[in-house]
Short mmCIF file of C-alpha atoms and ligand atoms in Angstrom, two decimals:
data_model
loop_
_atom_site.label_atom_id
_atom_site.label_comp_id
_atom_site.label_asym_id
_atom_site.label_seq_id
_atom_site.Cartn_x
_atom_site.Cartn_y
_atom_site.Cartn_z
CA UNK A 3 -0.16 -1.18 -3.81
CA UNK A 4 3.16 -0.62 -2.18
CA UNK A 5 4.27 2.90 -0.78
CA UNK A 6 8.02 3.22 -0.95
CA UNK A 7 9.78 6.55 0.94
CA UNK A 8 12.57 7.97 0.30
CA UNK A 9 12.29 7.03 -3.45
CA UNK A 10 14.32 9.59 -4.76
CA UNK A 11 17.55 8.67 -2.69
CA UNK A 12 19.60 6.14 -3.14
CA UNK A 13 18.38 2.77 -1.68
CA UNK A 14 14.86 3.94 -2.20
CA UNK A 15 15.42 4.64 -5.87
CA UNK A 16 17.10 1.47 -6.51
CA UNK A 17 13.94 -0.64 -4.88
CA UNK A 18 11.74 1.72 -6.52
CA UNK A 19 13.37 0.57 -9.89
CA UNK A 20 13.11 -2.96 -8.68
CA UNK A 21 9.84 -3.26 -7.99
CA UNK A 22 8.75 -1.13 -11.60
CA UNK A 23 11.11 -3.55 -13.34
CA UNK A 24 8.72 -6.64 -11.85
CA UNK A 25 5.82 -5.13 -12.93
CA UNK A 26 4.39 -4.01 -9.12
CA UNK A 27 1.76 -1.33 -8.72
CA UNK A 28 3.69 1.13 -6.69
CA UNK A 29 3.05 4.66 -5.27
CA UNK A 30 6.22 7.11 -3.83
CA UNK A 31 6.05 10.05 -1.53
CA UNK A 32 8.73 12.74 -2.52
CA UNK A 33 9.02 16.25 -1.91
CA UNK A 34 10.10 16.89 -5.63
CA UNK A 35 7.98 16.00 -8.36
CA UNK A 36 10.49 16.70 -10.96
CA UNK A 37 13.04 14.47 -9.34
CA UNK A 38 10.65 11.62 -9.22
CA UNK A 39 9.25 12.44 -12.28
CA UNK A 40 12.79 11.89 -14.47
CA UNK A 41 13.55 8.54 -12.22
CA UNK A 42 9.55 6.97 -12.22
CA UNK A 43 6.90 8.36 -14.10
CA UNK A 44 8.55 6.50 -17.30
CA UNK A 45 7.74 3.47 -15.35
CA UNK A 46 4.45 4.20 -14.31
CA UNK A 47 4.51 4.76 -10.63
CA UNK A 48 1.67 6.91 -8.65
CA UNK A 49 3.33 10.17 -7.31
CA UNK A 50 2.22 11.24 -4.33
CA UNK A 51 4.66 14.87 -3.12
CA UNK A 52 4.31 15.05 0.40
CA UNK A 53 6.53 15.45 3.89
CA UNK A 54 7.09 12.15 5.81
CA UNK A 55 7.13 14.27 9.08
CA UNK A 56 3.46 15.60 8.04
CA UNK A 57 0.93 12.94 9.17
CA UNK A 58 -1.53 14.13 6.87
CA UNK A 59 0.98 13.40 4.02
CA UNK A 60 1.49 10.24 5.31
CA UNK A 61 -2.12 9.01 5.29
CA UNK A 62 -2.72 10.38 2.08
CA UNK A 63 0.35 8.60 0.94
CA UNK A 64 -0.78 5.43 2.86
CA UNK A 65 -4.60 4.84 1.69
CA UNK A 66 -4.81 1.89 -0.05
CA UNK A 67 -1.58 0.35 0.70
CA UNK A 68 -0.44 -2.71 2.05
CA UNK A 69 2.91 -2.54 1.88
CA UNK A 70 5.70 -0.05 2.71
CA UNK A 71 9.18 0.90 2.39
CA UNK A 72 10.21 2.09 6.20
CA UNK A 73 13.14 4.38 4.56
CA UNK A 74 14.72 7.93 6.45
CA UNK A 75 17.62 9.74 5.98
CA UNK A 76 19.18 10.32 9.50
CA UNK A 77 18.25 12.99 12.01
CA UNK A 78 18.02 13.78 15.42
CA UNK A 79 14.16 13.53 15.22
CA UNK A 80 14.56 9.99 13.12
CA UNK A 81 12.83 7.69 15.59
CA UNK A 82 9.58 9.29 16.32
CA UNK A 83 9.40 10.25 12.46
CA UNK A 84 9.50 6.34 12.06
CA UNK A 85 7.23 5.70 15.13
CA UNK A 86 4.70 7.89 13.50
CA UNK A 87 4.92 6.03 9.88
CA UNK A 88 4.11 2.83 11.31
CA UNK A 89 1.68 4.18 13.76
CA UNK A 90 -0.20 5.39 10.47
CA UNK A 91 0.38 2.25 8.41
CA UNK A 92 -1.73 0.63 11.21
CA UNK A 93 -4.63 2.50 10.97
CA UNK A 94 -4.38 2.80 7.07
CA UNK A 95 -4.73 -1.31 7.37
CA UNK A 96 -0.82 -2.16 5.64
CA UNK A 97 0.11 -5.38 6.68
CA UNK A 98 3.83 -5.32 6.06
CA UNK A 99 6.65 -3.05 6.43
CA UNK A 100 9.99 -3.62 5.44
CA UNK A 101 12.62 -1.16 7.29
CA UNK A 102 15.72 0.17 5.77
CA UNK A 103 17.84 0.03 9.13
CA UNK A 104 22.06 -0.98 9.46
CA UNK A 105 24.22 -3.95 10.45
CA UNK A 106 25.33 -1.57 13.58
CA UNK A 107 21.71 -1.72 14.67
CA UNK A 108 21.68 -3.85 17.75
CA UNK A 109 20.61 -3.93 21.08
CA UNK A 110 23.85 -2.53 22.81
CA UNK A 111 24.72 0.23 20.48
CA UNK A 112 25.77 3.36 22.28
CA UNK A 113 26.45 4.83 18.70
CA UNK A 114 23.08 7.36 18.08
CA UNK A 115 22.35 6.21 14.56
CA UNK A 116 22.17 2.79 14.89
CA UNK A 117 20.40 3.35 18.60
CA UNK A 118 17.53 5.23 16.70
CA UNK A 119 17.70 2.19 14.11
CA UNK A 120 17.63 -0.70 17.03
CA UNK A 121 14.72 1.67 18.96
CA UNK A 122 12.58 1.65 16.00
CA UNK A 123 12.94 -2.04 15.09
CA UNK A 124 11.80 -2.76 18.41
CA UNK A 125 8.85 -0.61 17.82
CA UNK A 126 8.24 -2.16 14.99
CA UNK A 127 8.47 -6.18 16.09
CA UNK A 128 6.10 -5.12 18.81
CA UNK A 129 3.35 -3.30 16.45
CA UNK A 130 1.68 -6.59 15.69
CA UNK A 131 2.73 -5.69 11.84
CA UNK A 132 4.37 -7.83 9.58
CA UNK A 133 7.68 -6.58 9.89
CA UNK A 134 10.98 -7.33 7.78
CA UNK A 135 14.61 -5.65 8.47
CA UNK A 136 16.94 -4.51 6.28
CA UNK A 137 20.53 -4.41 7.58
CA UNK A 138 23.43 -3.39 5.21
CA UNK A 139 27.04 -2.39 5.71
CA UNK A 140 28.72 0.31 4.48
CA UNK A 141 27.35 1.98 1.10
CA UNK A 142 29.36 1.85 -1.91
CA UNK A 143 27.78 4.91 -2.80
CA UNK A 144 29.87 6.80 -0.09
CA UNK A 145 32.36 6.82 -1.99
CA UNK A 146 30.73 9.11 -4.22
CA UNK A 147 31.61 11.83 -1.63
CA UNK A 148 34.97 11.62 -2.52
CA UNK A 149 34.95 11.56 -6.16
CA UNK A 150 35.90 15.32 -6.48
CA UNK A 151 39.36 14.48 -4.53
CA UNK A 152 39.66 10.87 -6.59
CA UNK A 153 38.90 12.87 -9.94
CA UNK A 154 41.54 16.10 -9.01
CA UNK A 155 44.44 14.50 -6.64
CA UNK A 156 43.71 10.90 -7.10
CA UNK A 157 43.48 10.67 -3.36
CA UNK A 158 41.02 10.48 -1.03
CA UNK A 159 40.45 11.04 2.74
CA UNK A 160 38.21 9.39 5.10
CA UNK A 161 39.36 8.53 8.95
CA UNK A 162 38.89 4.87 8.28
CA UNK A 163 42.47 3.64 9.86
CA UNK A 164 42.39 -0.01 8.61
CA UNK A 165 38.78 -0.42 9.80
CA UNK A 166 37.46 -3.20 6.76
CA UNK A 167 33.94 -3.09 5.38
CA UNK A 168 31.78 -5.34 3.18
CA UNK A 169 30.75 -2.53 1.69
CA UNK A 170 27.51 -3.11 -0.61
CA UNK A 171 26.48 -1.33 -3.80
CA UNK A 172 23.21 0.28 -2.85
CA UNK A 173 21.49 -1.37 -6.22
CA UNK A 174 21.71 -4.32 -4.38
CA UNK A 175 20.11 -2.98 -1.59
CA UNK A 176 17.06 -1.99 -3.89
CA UNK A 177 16.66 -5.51 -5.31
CA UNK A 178 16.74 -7.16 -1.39
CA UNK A 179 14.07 -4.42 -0.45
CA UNK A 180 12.07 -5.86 -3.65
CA UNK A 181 12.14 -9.34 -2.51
CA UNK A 182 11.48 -8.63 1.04
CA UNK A 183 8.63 -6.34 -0.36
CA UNK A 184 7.31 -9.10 -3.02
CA UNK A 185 8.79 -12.78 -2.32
CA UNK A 186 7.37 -14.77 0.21
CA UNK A 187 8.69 -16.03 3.88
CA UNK A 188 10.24 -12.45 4.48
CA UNK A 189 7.83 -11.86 7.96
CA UNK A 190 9.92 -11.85 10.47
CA UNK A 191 13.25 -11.85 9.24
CA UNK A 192 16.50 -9.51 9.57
CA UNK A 193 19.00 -9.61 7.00
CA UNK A 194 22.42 -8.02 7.37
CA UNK A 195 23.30 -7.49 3.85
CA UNK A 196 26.97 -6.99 2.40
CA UNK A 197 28.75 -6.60 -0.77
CA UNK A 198 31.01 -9.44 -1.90
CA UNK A 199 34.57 -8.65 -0.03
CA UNK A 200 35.62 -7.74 3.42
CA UNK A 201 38.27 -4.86 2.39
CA UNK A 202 40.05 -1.99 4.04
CA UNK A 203 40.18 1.32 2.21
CA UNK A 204 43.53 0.81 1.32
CA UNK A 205 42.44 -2.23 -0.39
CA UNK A 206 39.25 -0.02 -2.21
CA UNK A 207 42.09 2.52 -3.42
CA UNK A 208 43.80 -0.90 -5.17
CA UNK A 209 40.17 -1.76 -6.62
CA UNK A 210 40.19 2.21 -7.55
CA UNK A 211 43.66 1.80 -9.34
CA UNK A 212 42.76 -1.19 -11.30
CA UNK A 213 39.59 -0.31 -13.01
CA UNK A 214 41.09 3.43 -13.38
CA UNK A 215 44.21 2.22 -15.05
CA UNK A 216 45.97 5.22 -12.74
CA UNK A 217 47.23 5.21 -8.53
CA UNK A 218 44.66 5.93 -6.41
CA UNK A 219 45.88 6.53 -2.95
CA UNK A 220 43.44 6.00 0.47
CA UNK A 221 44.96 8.84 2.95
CA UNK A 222 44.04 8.18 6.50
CA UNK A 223 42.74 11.09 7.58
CA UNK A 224 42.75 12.42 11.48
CA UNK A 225 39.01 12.57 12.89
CA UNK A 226 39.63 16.61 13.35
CA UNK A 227 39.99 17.02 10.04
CA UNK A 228 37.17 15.09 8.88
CA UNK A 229 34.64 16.39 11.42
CA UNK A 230 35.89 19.69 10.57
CA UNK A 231 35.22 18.73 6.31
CA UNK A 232 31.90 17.66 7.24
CA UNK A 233 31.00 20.51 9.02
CA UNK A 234 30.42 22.19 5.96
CA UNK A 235 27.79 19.77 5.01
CA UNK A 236 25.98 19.00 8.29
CA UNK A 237 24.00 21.48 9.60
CA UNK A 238 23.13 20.11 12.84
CA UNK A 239 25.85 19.20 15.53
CA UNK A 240 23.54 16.24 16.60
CA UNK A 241 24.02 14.38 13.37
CA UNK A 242 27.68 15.90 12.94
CA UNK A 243 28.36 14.00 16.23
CA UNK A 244 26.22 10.78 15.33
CA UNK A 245 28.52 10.67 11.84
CA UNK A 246 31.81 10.47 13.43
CA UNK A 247 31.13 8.09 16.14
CA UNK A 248 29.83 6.25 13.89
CA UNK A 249 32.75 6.34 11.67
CA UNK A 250 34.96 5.76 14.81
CA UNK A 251 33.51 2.12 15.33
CA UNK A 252 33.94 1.42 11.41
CA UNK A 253 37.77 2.48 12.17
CA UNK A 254 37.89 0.14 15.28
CA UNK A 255 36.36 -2.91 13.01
CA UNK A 256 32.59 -1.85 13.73
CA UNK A 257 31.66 -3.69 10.10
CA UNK A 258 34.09 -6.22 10.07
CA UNK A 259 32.32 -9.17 8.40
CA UNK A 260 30.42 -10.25 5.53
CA UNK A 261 27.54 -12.57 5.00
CA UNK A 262 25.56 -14.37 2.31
CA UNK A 263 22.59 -12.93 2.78
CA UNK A 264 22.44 -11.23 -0.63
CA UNK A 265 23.10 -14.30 -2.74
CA UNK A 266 20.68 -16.53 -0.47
CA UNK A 267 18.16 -13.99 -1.26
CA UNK A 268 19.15 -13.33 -4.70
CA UNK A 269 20.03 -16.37 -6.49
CA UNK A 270 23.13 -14.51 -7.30
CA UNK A 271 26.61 -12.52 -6.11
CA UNK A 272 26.41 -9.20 -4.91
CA UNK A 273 27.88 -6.32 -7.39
CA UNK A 274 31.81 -6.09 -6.32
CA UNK A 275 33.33 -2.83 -6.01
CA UNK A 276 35.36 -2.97 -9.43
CA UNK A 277 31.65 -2.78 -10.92
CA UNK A 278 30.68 -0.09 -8.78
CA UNK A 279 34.01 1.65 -9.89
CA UNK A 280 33.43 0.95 -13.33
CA UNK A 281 29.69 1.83 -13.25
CA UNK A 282 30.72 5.73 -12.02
CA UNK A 283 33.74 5.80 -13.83
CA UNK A 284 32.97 9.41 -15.02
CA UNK A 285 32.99 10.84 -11.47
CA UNK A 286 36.26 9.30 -10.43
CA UNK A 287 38.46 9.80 -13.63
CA UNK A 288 40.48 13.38 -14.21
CA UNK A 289 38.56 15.68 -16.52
N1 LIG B 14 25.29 5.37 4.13
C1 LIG B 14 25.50 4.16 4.63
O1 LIG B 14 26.60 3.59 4.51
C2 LIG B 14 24.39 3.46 5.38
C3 LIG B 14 24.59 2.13 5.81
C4 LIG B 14 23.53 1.47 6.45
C5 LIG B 14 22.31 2.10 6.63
N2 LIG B 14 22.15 3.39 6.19
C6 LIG B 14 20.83 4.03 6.40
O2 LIG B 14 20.29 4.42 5.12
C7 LIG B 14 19.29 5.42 5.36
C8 LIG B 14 19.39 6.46 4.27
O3 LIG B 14 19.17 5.82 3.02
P1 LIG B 14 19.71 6.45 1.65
O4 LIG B 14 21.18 6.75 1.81
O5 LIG B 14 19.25 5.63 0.53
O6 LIG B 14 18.95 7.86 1.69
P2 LIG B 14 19.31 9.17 0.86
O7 LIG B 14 20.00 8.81 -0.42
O8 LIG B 14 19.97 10.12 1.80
O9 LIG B 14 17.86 9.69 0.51
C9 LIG B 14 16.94 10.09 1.49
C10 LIG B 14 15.58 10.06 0.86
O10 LIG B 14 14.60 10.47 1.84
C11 LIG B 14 13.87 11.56 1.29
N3 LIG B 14 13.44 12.46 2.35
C12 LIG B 14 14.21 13.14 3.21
N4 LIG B 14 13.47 13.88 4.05
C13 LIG B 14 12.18 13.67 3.68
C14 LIG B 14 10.93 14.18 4.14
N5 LIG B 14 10.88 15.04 5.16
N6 LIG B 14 9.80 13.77 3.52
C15 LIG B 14 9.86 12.90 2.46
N7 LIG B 14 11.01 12.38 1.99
C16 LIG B 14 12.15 12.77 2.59
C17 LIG B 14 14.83 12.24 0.33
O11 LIG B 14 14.11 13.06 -0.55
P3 LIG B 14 14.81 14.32 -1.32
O12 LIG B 14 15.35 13.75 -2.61
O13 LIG B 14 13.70 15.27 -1.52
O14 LIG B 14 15.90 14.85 -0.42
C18 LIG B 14 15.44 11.00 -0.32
O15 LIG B 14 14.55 10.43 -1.27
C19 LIG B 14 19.55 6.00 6.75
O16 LIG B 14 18.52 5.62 7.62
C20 LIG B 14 20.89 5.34 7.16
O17 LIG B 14 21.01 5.14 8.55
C21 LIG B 14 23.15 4.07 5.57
#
C-alpha cells in the first residue's frame, strides 16, 4: 500500500492518477471526501479524511503502508509538519518516502521556502528511511493564477523581469512521483525535474499567442504591486514574505536551467507549454 498526501492538489492528484492508472493499491489522506471522491474513488483508491498536522490522522493514515508521498502545501509551520510525517512513517514500519521538495532547495538557501524544503531533506537522509527527492522548477500550473487577466485583457502580470524558467507541467510531476514511488533504483536519489524549454515570460506570452491564435502580452509587474495582489490571497505575512523572495530569485535567474531528468526517468519528453496551453485552453480564451 502506498499513502499519497496532498492528493487532491495538484502534484498529488496527478501521482495519485499515476499510480491508479498502473494498477497500485493506494490509500489518500484528504480533508474533503467529496473532492477525492470525484478525482479517485472511480479508480478505486482507499480514502482515508484526515489532517496531516493531526498525528493521530497520520497513523491511521499510515498503518499498513510502506510507501509515502512526502507532499505539503507551504507554511510557516511546514518543516515540523514534515518532521512529524516521517517521524510516524518510522514507527508505522514504511520503508520509503519520496518528498515533493524544489530545485531552490539547497544547502545555502536564505529564501524560507526552499530553507524549510533543504531542512527537511536533511531530516529525511538522516532518518535511516529510504528516501527519494523530488525537485521541480517552476509549475506550469501557476499560470493558472492568471487566467482571469489572460481570458479578460489578454495580459498578464507577474514580477518576473526576464528571470527564465523550465517550467514543468505538474502531470509530469505526478508520473516522476509514480516511478520514484514504483520503479526500482530510486533510494537515494534527487531529481531536479523541468519541463522541456528554458523560457522567459515574455517568451510564455509568445507560446500563449500561438496556441490562442490572439496577442498575449507578459507585463512586468513592480514587486509592490504584486505583493500587494497577493495580499488578498495570503493570509499570513510569513508566507506572503516567503512568496516574493522567492519570486525575487526567479527574477534574478534563481531557475535558470533545465535538465533531463524527466525523459531519463520517463522514456519520454516532458509536456511543453503549448500543450499545457492547449490542455486549459478554456481558462485562457475570452468568454
Ligand atoms: N508552485 C511551484 O511552482 C512549486 C515549485 C516547486 C515546488 N513546489 C512545492 O509544491 C508543494 C505544493 O504542491 P502542490 O502545488 O501540488 O499543492 P497544492 O495544489 O497547493 O495542494 C496542496 C494539497 O495538500 C492538501 N492539504 C493542505 N493542508 C492539509 C492538511 N492540513 N491536511 C491534509 N491535507 C492538506 C490540500 O488539500 P485540500 O484540497 O483540502 O486543500 C491539497 O491536496 C509545496 O511544498 C511547494 O513548495 C511548488
Amino acid at each position: 500500500m502506498i499513502l499519497v498526501t496532498g492528493a487532491t492538489g495538484k502534484c498529488g492528484s496527478a501521482a495519485a492518477k499515476e499510480l491508479l492508472k498502473k494498477g497500485e493499491v493506494i490509500r489518500v489522506l484528504v480533508r474533503d471526501e467529496a473532492k477525492a471522491m470525484d478525482l479517485l474513488k472511480a479508480g478505486g483508491a482507499d480514502i482515508v479524511v484526515g489532517d496531516i498536522s493531526q498525528q493521530a490522522d497520520i497513523d491511521g493514515a499510515l498503518a499498513g503502508c510502506e510507501k509515502a508521498l512526502l507532499l505539503l502545501p507551504n507554511s510557516e509551520q511546514q518543516l515540523e509538519l514534515e518532521k512529524m510525517f516521517i517521524e510516524r512513517a518510522k514507527a508505522a514500519g514504511v520503508k520509503h518516502i519520496v518528498k515533493l521538495s524544489s530545485m531552490e532547495a539547497v544547502a545555502d538557501t536564505q529564501l524560507p521556502i526552499p530553507a524549510i524544503h533543504w531542512a527537511a531533506e536533511e531530516y529525511l537522509r538522516a532518518s535511516g528511511l529510504d528516501w527519494t527527492m523530488i525537485k521541480p522548477s517552476f509549475f506550469m500550473q501557476n499560470l493558472l493564477g492568471n487566467a482571469v487577466t489572460i481570458k479578460s485583457m489578454q495580459k498578464f502580470f507577474l514580477p518576473l523581469g526576464k528571470g527564465k524558467t523550465g517550467m514543468i507541467d505538474c502531470r509530469d510531476i505526478g508520473a516522476v512521483i509514480c516511478e520514484a514511488l514504483t520503479g526500482t533504483g530510486h533510494e537515494s536519489e534527487s531529481y531536479e525535474i523541468t519541463g522541456p524549454e528554458l523560457l522567459d515570460f515574455y517568451q510564455v506570452a509568445d507560446h500563449f499567442s500561438e496556441v490562442l491564435g490572439h496577442k498575449i502580452e507578459y507585463v512586468d509587474q513592480p514587486p509592490e504591486a504584486f505583493r500587494e495582489q497577493l495580499s488578498q490571497f495570503l493570509a499570513s505575512e510569513w508566507h506572503l514574505n516567503a512568496v516574493c523572495a522567492l519570486f525575487g530569485e526567479i527574477a534574478k535567474g534563481g531557475l535558470g536551467h533545465t535538465t533531463d531528468t524527466v525523459r531519463e526517468l520517463l522514456g519520454r519528453k516532458p509536456i511543453p507549454l503549448q500543450q499545457f496551453v492547449r490542455n486549459h485552453a478554456a481558462a485562457f480564451q475570452p468568454d
